[in-house]
PDB file of C-alpha atoms in Angstrom:
ATOM      1  CA  MET A1201       9.755  -7.708 -44.989  1.00 43.00           C
ATOM      2  CA  LYS A1202      10.644 -11.187 -43.833  1.00 42.00           C
ATOM      3  CA  ASN A1203      12.351  -9.851 -40.702  1.00 43.00           C
ATOM      4  CA  LEU A1204       9.435  -7.507 -40.055  1.00 37.00           C
ATOM      5  CA  SER A1205       6.947 -10.357 -40.457  1.00 39.00           C
ATOM      6  CA  CYS A1206       8.942 -12.514 -38.065  1.00 41.00           C
ATOM      7  CA  ARG A1207       9.064  -9.720 -35.507  1.00 38.00           C
ATOM      8  CA  LEU A1208       5.345  -9.034 -35.828  1.00 36.00           C
ATOM      9  CA  GLY A1209       4.652 -12.722 -35.465  1.00 44.00           C
ATOM     10  CA  THR A1210       6.747 -12.822 -32.299  1.00 38.00           C
ATOM     11  CA  TYR A1211       4.991  -9.761 -30.884  1.00 35.00           C
ATOM     12  CA  VAL A1212       1.587 -11.295 -31.615  1.00 36.00           C
ATOM     13  CA  LYS A1213       2.601 -14.495 -29.848  1.00 36.00           C
ATOM     14  CA  ILE A1214       3.829 -12.523 -26.836  1.00 34.00           C
ATOM     15  CA  LEU A1215       0.592 -10.529 -26.799  1.00 33.00           C
ATOM     16  CA  LEU A1216      -1.481 -13.702 -26.920  1.00 33.00           C
ATOM     17  CA  VAL A1217       0.510 -15.161 -24.039  1.00 34.00           C
ATOM     18  CA  LEU A1218      -0.030 -11.999 -21.998  1.00 31.00           C
ATOM     19  CA  VAL A1219      -3.753 -12.047 -22.757  1.00 35.00           C
ATOM     20  CA  CYS A1220      -3.989 -15.682 -21.691  1.00 37.00           C
ATOM     21  CA  VAL A1221      -1.981 -15.108 -18.520  1.00 34.00           C
ATOM     22  CA  LEU A1222      -3.713 -11.883 -17.525  1.00 37.00           C
ATOM     23  CA  GLY A1223      -7.072 -13.341 -18.418  1.00 38.00           C
ATOM     24  CA  SER A1224      -6.485 -16.159 -15.955  1.00 37.00           C
ATOM     25  CA  VAL A1225      -5.396 -13.895 -13.093  1.00 37.00           C
ATOM     26  CA  PRO A1226      -8.919 -13.274 -11.696  1.00 38.00           C
ATOM     27  CA  THR A1227      -9.568 -17.024 -11.706  1.00 36.00           C
ATOM     28  CA  LEU A1228      -6.273 -17.767  -9.982  1.00 34.00           C
ATOM     29  CA  LEU A1229      -6.834 -15.056  -7.391  1.00 36.00           C
ATOM     30  CA  ALA A1230     -10.398 -16.165  -6.790  1.00 40.00           C
ATOM     31  CA  LYS A1231      -9.171 -19.659  -5.920  1.00 40.00           C
ATOM     32  CA  THR A1232      -7.044 -18.228  -3.110  1.00 42.00           C
ATOM     33  CA  GLY A1233     -10.169 -17.125  -1.278  1.00 47.00           C
ATOM     34  CA  ARG A1234      -9.038 -13.494  -1.078  1.00 48.00           C
ATOM     35  CA  PRO A1235     -11.653 -10.830  -1.857  1.00 51.00           C
ATOM     36  CA  LEU A1236     -11.170  -9.004  -5.149  1.00 52.00           C
ATOM     37  CA  ARG A1237     -12.024  -5.503  -6.306  1.00 55.00           C
ATOM     38  CA  THR A1238     -13.870  -5.773  -9.599  1.00 56.00           C
ATOM     39  CA  HIS A1239     -14.942  -2.189 -10.315  1.00 60.00           C
ATOM     40  CA  VAL A1240     -13.000   0.027 -12.713  1.00 64.00           C
ATOM     41  CA  GLN A1241     -13.147   3.810 -12.564  1.00 67.00           C
ATOM     42  CA  VAL A1242     -11.485   6.061 -15.132  1.00 74.00           C
ATOM     43  CA  SER A1243     -10.385   9.591 -14.241  1.00 74.00           C
ATOM     44  CA  THR A1244      -8.548  12.283 -16.177  1.00 80.00           C
ATOM     45  CA  GLY A1245      -6.571  15.354 -15.166  1.00 79.00           C
ATOM     46  CA  THR A1246      -4.488  18.129 -16.705  1.00 83.00           C
ATOM     47  CA  GLN A1247      -2.421  19.578 -13.841  1.00 82.00           C
ATOM     48  CA  GLY A1248      -2.035  16.668 -11.475  1.00 87.00           C
ATOM     49  CA  MET A1249      -3.461  13.304 -10.527  1.00 91.00           C
ATOM     50  CA  VAL A1250      -3.582  11.169  -7.401  1.00 93.00           C
ATOM     51  CA  VAL A1251      -3.989   7.404  -7.609  1.00 91.00           C
ATOM     52  CA  SER A1252      -4.367   5.175  -4.561  1.00 92.00           C
ATOM     53  CA  GLU A1253      -6.161   2.080  -3.328  1.00 90.00           C
ATOM     54  CA  THR A1254      -9.189   3.937  -1.935  1.00 92.00           C
ATOM     55  CA  LEU A1255     -11.332   6.815  -3.154  1.00 91.00           C
ATOM     56  CA  ASP A1256     -11.231   8.670   0.177  1.00 95.00           C
ATOM     57  CA  ALA A1257      -7.430   8.676   0.210  1.00 95.00           C
ATOM     58  CA  SER A1258      -7.234   9.820  -3.411  1.00 94.00           C
ATOM     59  CA  ARG A1259      -9.640  12.671  -2.722  1.00 95.00           C
ATOM     60  CA  ILE A1260      -7.486  13.793   0.196  1.00 97.00           C
ATOM     61  CA  GLY A1261      -4.394  13.796  -2.012  1.00 97.00           C
ATOM     62  CA  ALA A1262      -6.175  15.771  -4.731  1.00 95.00           C
ATOM     63  CA  ALA A1263      -7.343  18.311  -2.142  1.00 96.00           C
ATOM     64  CA  ILE A1264      -3.750  18.777  -0.980  1.00 97.00           C
ATOM     65  CA  LEU A1265      -2.684  19.548  -4.552  1.00 96.00           C
ATOM     66  CA  ALA A1266      -5.585  21.997  -4.897  1.00 95.00           C
ATOM     67  CA  LYS A1267      -4.339  23.828  -1.787  1.00 96.00           C
ATOM     68  CA  GLY A1268      -0.970  24.419  -3.427  1.00 96.00           C
ATOM     69  CA  GLY A1269       0.830  21.365  -2.103  1.00 97.00           C
ATOM     70  CA  ASN A1270       3.278  19.453  -4.241  1.00 95.00           C
ATOM     71  CA  ALA A1271       3.572  15.736  -5.002  1.00 95.00           C
ATOM     72  CA  VAL A1272       5.432  15.022  -1.755  1.00 97.00           C
ATOM     73  CA  ASP A1273       2.730  16.740   0.300  1.00 97.00           C
ATOM     74  CA  ALA A1274       0.067  14.709  -1.494  1.00 97.00           C
ATOM     75  CA  THR A1275       2.038  11.500  -0.987  1.00 96.00           C
ATOM     76  CA  VAL A1276       2.292  12.097   2.754  1.00 97.00           C
ATOM     77  CA  ALA A1277      -1.409  12.924   3.019  1.00 98.00           C
ATOM     78  CA  VAL A1278      -2.453   9.872   1.010  1.00 97.00           C
ATOM     79  CA  ALA A1279      -0.155   7.561   2.973  1.00 96.00           C
ATOM     80  CA  PHE A1280      -1.709   8.545   6.292  1.00 97.00           C
ATOM     81  CA  ALA A1281      -5.212   8.410   4.812  1.00 97.00           C
ATOM     82  CA  LEU A1282      -4.581   4.840   3.645  1.00 95.00           C
ATOM     83  CA  ALA A1283      -3.622   3.969   7.212  1.00 94.00           C
ATOM     84  CA  VAL A1284      -7.279   4.707   7.964  1.00 94.00           C
ATOM     85  CA  THR A1285      -9.064   3.355   4.894  1.00 94.00           C
ATOM     86  CA  TRP A1286      -6.805   0.426   3.928  1.00 91.00           C
ATOM     87  CA  PRO A1287      -5.444  -1.056   7.180  1.00 85.00           C
ATOM     88  CA  GLU A1288      -4.607  -4.331   5.430  1.00 81.00           C
ATOM     89  CA  ALA A1289      -1.541  -2.787   3.809  1.00 83.00           C
ATOM     90  CA  GLY A1290      -1.695   1.018   3.855  1.00 77.00           C
ATOM     91  CA  ASN A1291      -0.590   1.321   7.453  1.00 79.00           C
ATOM     92  CA  ILE A1292       2.019   3.313   9.381  1.00 90.00           C
ATOM     93  CA  ALA A1293       3.490   0.217  11.045  1.00 89.00           C
ATOM     94  CA  GLY A1294       5.441  -0.769   7.951  1.00 91.00           C
ATOM     95  CA  GLY A1295       7.876   0.855   5.568  1.00 94.00           C
ATOM     96  CA  GLY A1296       8.455   1.807   1.967  1.00 93.00           C
ATOM     97  CA  PHE A1297      10.452   3.648  -0.669  1.00 93.00           C
ATOM     98  CA  MET A1298      10.078   7.039  -2.309  1.00 95.00           C
ATOM     99  CA  MET A1299      11.723   8.389  -5.467  1.00 96.00           C
ATOM    100  CA  ILE A1300      11.601  12.158  -5.920  1.00 95.00           C
ATOM    101  CA  ALA A1301      12.500  14.173  -9.027  1.00 92.00           C
ATOM    102  CA  GLN A1302      11.931  17.930  -9.251  1.00 85.00           C
ATOM    103  CA  PRO A1303      11.995  20.080 -12.414  1.00 83.00           C
ATOM    104  CA  ASP A1304      14.632  22.445 -11.008  1.00 85.00           C
ATOM    105  CA  ASP A1305      16.872  19.672  -9.673  1.00 85.00           C
ATOM    106  CA  ALA A1306      18.974  17.499 -11.977  1.00 88.00           C
ATOM    107  CA  GLN A1307      19.331  14.836  -9.300  1.00 92.00           C
ATOM    108  CA  VAL A1308      16.840  12.093  -8.518  1.00 95.00           C
ATOM    109  CA  HIS A1309      16.458  11.499  -4.788  1.00 95.00           C
ATOM    110  CA  PHE A1310      15.631   8.142  -3.237  1.00 96.00           C
ATOM    111  CA  VAL A1311      14.358   7.660   0.310  1.00 96.00           C
ATOM    112  CA  ASP A1312      14.542   4.161   1.786  1.00 97.00           C
ATOM    113  CA  TYR A1313      12.373   3.754   4.866  1.00 96.00           C
ATOM    114  CA  ARG A1314      11.738   0.041   4.839  1.00 94.00           C
ATOM    115  CA  GLU A1315      11.382  -1.773   8.144  1.00 93.00           C
ATOM    116  CA  LYS A1316      14.526  -2.858   9.983  1.00 91.00           C
ATOM    117  CA  ALA A1317      15.202  -5.720  12.332  1.00 87.00           C
ATOM    118  CA  PRO A1318      15.442  -4.760  16.030  1.00 85.00           C
ATOM    119  CA  ALA A1319      18.919  -3.906  17.292  1.00 85.00           C
ATOM    120  CA  ALA A1320      19.064  -7.099  19.373  1.00 83.00           C
ATOM    121  CA  ALA A1321      18.035  -9.369  16.482  1.00 82.00           C
ATOM    122  CA  THR A1322      20.393 -12.112  15.310  1.00 82.00           C
ATOM    123  CA  ALA A1323      20.384 -14.477  12.346  1.00 78.00           C
ATOM    124  CA  GLU A1324      20.178 -17.484  14.667  1.00 81.00           C
ATOM    125  CA  MET A1325      16.961 -16.351  16.359  1.00 78.00           C
ATOM    126  CA  PHE A1326      14.889 -17.567  13.401  1.00 74.00           C
ATOM    127  CA  ILE A1327      16.350 -21.063  13.130  1.00 77.00           C
ATOM    128  CA  ASN A1328      13.927 -22.716  15.545  1.00 73.00           C
ATOM    129  CA  ASN A1329      11.104 -20.212  15.188  1.00 65.00           C
ATOM    130  CA  THR A1330       9.058 -20.470  12.003  1.00 61.00           C
ATOM    131  CA  SER A1331       5.806 -18.968  13.299  1.00 62.00           C
ATOM    132  CA  ARG A1332       4.520 -16.038  11.256  1.00 63.00           C
ATOM    133  CA  PHE A1333       2.789 -14.635  14.338  1.00 64.00           C
ATOM    134  CA  SER A1334       5.793 -14.517  16.646  1.00 69.00           C
ATOM    135  CA  TRP A1335       6.962 -11.225  18.138  1.00 74.00           C
ATOM    136  CA  GLN A1336      10.377 -12.052  16.700  1.00 73.00           C
ATOM    137  CA  GLN A1337       8.996 -11.563  13.182  1.00 76.00           C
ATOM    138  CA  VAL A1338       8.119  -7.911  13.805  1.00 83.00           C
ATOM    139  CA  GLY A1339      10.377  -5.273  12.259  1.00 88.00           C
ATOM    140  CA  VAL A1340      10.850  -1.691  13.415  1.00 93.00           C
ATOM    141  CA  PRO A1341       8.500   0.498  11.298  1.00 94.00           C
ATOM    142  CA  GLY A1342      10.006   3.194   9.105  1.00 96.00           C
ATOM    143  CA  THR A1343       6.938   4.727   7.449  1.00 95.00           C
ATOM    144  CA  VAL A1344       6.418   7.760   9.672  1.00 96.00           C
ATOM    145  CA  ALA A1345      10.125   8.612   9.828  1.00 96.00           C
ATOM    146  CA  GLY A1346      10.506   8.242   6.060  1.00 97.00           C
ATOM    147  CA  LEU A1347       7.465  10.343   5.226  1.00 97.00           C
ATOM    148  CA  TYR A1348       8.564  13.007   7.698  1.00 98.00           C
ATOM    149  CA  LEU A1349      12.065  13.120   6.224  1.00 98.00           C
ATOM    150  CA  ALA A1350      10.735  13.505   2.676  1.00 97.00           C
ATOM    151  CA  HIS A1351       8.286  16.179   3.769  1.00 98.00           C
ATOM    152  CA  GLN A1352      10.912  18.211   5.626  1.00 97.00           C
ATOM    153  CA  LYS A1353      13.222  18.184   2.606  1.00 96.00           C
ATOM    154  CA  TRP A1354      10.777  18.622  -0.271  1.00 96.00           C
ATOM    155  CA  GLY A1355       7.292  19.424   1.062  1.00 97.00           C
ATOM    156  CA  LYS A1356       5.623  22.839   0.703  1.00 97.00           C
ATOM    157  CA  LEU A1357       2.674  22.712   3.090  1.00 98.00           C
ATOM    158  CA  THR A1358       3.023  22.234   6.830  1.00 98.00           C
ATOM    159  CA  TRP A1359       3.173  18.772   8.382  1.00 98.00           C
ATOM    160  CA  GLU A1360      -0.123  19.498  10.149  1.00 98.00           C
ATOM    161  CA  GLN A1361      -1.836  20.404   6.869  1.00 98.00           C
ATOM    162  CA  CYS A1362      -0.790  17.084   5.375  1.00 98.00           C
ATOM    163  CA  LEU A1363      -1.924  14.985   8.359  1.00 98.00           C
ATOM    164  CA  MET A1364      -5.117  16.766   9.401  1.00 98.00           C
ATOM    165  CA  PRO A1365      -7.334  15.288   6.630  1.00 98.00           C
ATOM    166  CA  SER A1366      -6.573  11.701   7.671  1.00 96.00           C
ATOM    167  CA  SER A1367      -7.067  12.615  11.330  1.00 97.00           C
ATOM    168  CA  GLU A1368     -10.508  14.002  10.531  1.00 97.00           C
ATOM    169  CA  LEU A1369     -11.288  10.943   8.401  1.00 96.00           C
ATOM    170  CA  ALA A1370     -10.457   8.645  11.317  1.00 95.00           C
ATOM    171  CA  ALA A1371     -12.510  10.730  13.759  1.00 96.00           C
ATOM    172  CA  LYS A1372     -15.619  11.080  11.579  1.00 96.00           C
ATOM    173  CA  GLY A1373     -15.458   7.635  10.005  1.00 94.00           C
ATOM    174  CA  PHE A1374     -15.944   6.472   6.431  1.00 93.00           C
ATOM    175  CA  GLU A1375     -18.027   3.969   4.514  1.00 91.00           C
ATOM    176  CA  VAL A1376     -16.694   0.412   4.729  1.00 89.00           C
ATOM    177  CA  ASP A1377     -17.147  -1.271   1.371  1.00 86.00           C
ATOM    178  CA  ALA A1378     -17.614  -4.997   0.817  1.00 86.00           C
ATOM    179  CA  TYR A1379     -13.941  -5.497  -0.034  1.00 84.00           C
ATOM    180  CA  LEU A1380     -12.676  -3.972   3.213  1.00 86.00           C
ATOM    181  CA  ALA A1381     -15.257  -5.868   5.267  1.00 85.00           C
ATOM    182  CA  ARG A1382     -14.274  -9.209   3.731  1.00 84.00           C
ATOM    183  CA  SER A1383     -10.600  -8.366   4.033  1.00 81.00           C
ATOM    184  CA  MET A1384     -10.836  -7.638   7.757  1.00 78.00           C
ATOM    185  CA  ASN A1385     -12.937 -10.715   8.455  1.00 78.00           C
ATOM    186  CA  PHE A1386     -10.642 -12.890   6.351  1.00 78.00           C
ATOM    187  CA  VAL A1387      -7.990 -12.616   9.059  1.00 72.00           C
ATOM    188  CA  LEU A1388     -10.326 -14.197  11.589  1.00 72.00           C
ATOM    189  CA  THR A1389     -11.180 -17.193   9.397  1.00 73.00           C
ATOM    190  CA  ARG A1390      -7.632 -18.478   8.949  1.00 70.00           C
ATOM    191  CA  LYS A1391      -6.966 -21.855  10.524  1.00 66.00           C
ATOM    192  CA  ASN A1392      -4.218 -20.664  12.853  1.00 60.00           C
ATOM    193  CA  VAL A1393      -6.228 -17.748  14.302  1.00 61.00           C
ATOM    194  CA  ARG A1394      -9.678 -19.271  14.805  1.00 58.00           C
ATOM    195  CA  THR A1395      -9.261 -19.658  18.544  1.00 61.00           C
ATOM    196  CA  PRO A1396     -11.170 -17.010  20.555  1.00 62.00           C
ATOM    197  CA  ASP A1397      -8.023 -15.717  22.276  1.00 66.00           C
ATOM    198  CA  LYS A1398      -6.391 -14.628  18.997  1.00 70.00           C
ATOM    199  CA  PHE A1399      -6.933 -10.991  17.935  1.00 71.00           C
ATOM    200  CA  SER A1400      -9.516 -10.404  20.665  1.00 75.00           C
ATOM    201  CA  GLU A1401      -9.616  -6.639  20.089  1.00 75.00           C
ATOM    202  CA  LEU A1402     -10.202  -7.138  16.366  1.00 70.00           C
ATOM    203  CA  ARG A1403     -13.036  -9.557  17.116  1.00 71.00           C
ATOM    204  CA  LYS A1404     -14.825  -6.917  19.204  1.00 75.00           C
ATOM    205  CA  VAL A1405     -15.268  -4.808  16.080  1.00 69.00           C
ATOM    206  CA  PHE A1406     -15.448  -7.369  13.294  1.00 62.00           C
TER     207      PHE A1406
END
């Protein structure tokens, strides 16, 4: 019982630390000036579930599953939908990873489509260039190629079926919530981009 009591005491201490740390996260994030999402929505499912940053993208993924698509199809559809509804991070000009496990396949497959440095890049090119907004900081995107590779190997629906929902979403538009509005405008309030010549196209819209 002594060992059990010691272990329980340790677990309680760890739990209290986690509560204190997690409880302070909103305060710490708020001090950074970045907009926060504060709403919580609970959903349940029995045959499949799609979770993403935005409701529109999640609905598109769920619709793909309802049409008979598998998890890879839904992932592709959601990824392109997030390029529309969450341009801050869910875009096609970046990269990512994907881990795929199927019931009838004993192997677990891993697709690495992170960005790569341009072919002409060298280690020395960054020594005297520390600007975050330099063209030399831009990597070659891998998102589209990675999603296409995964879809061709493991997808069930056609490529067009997976991409059409996000295309229609971009054409018809969607409701911009307060978080997205603040996020887009946040870029224009940073000290190093306040000059009128920076992000001129973005300024026309926001």
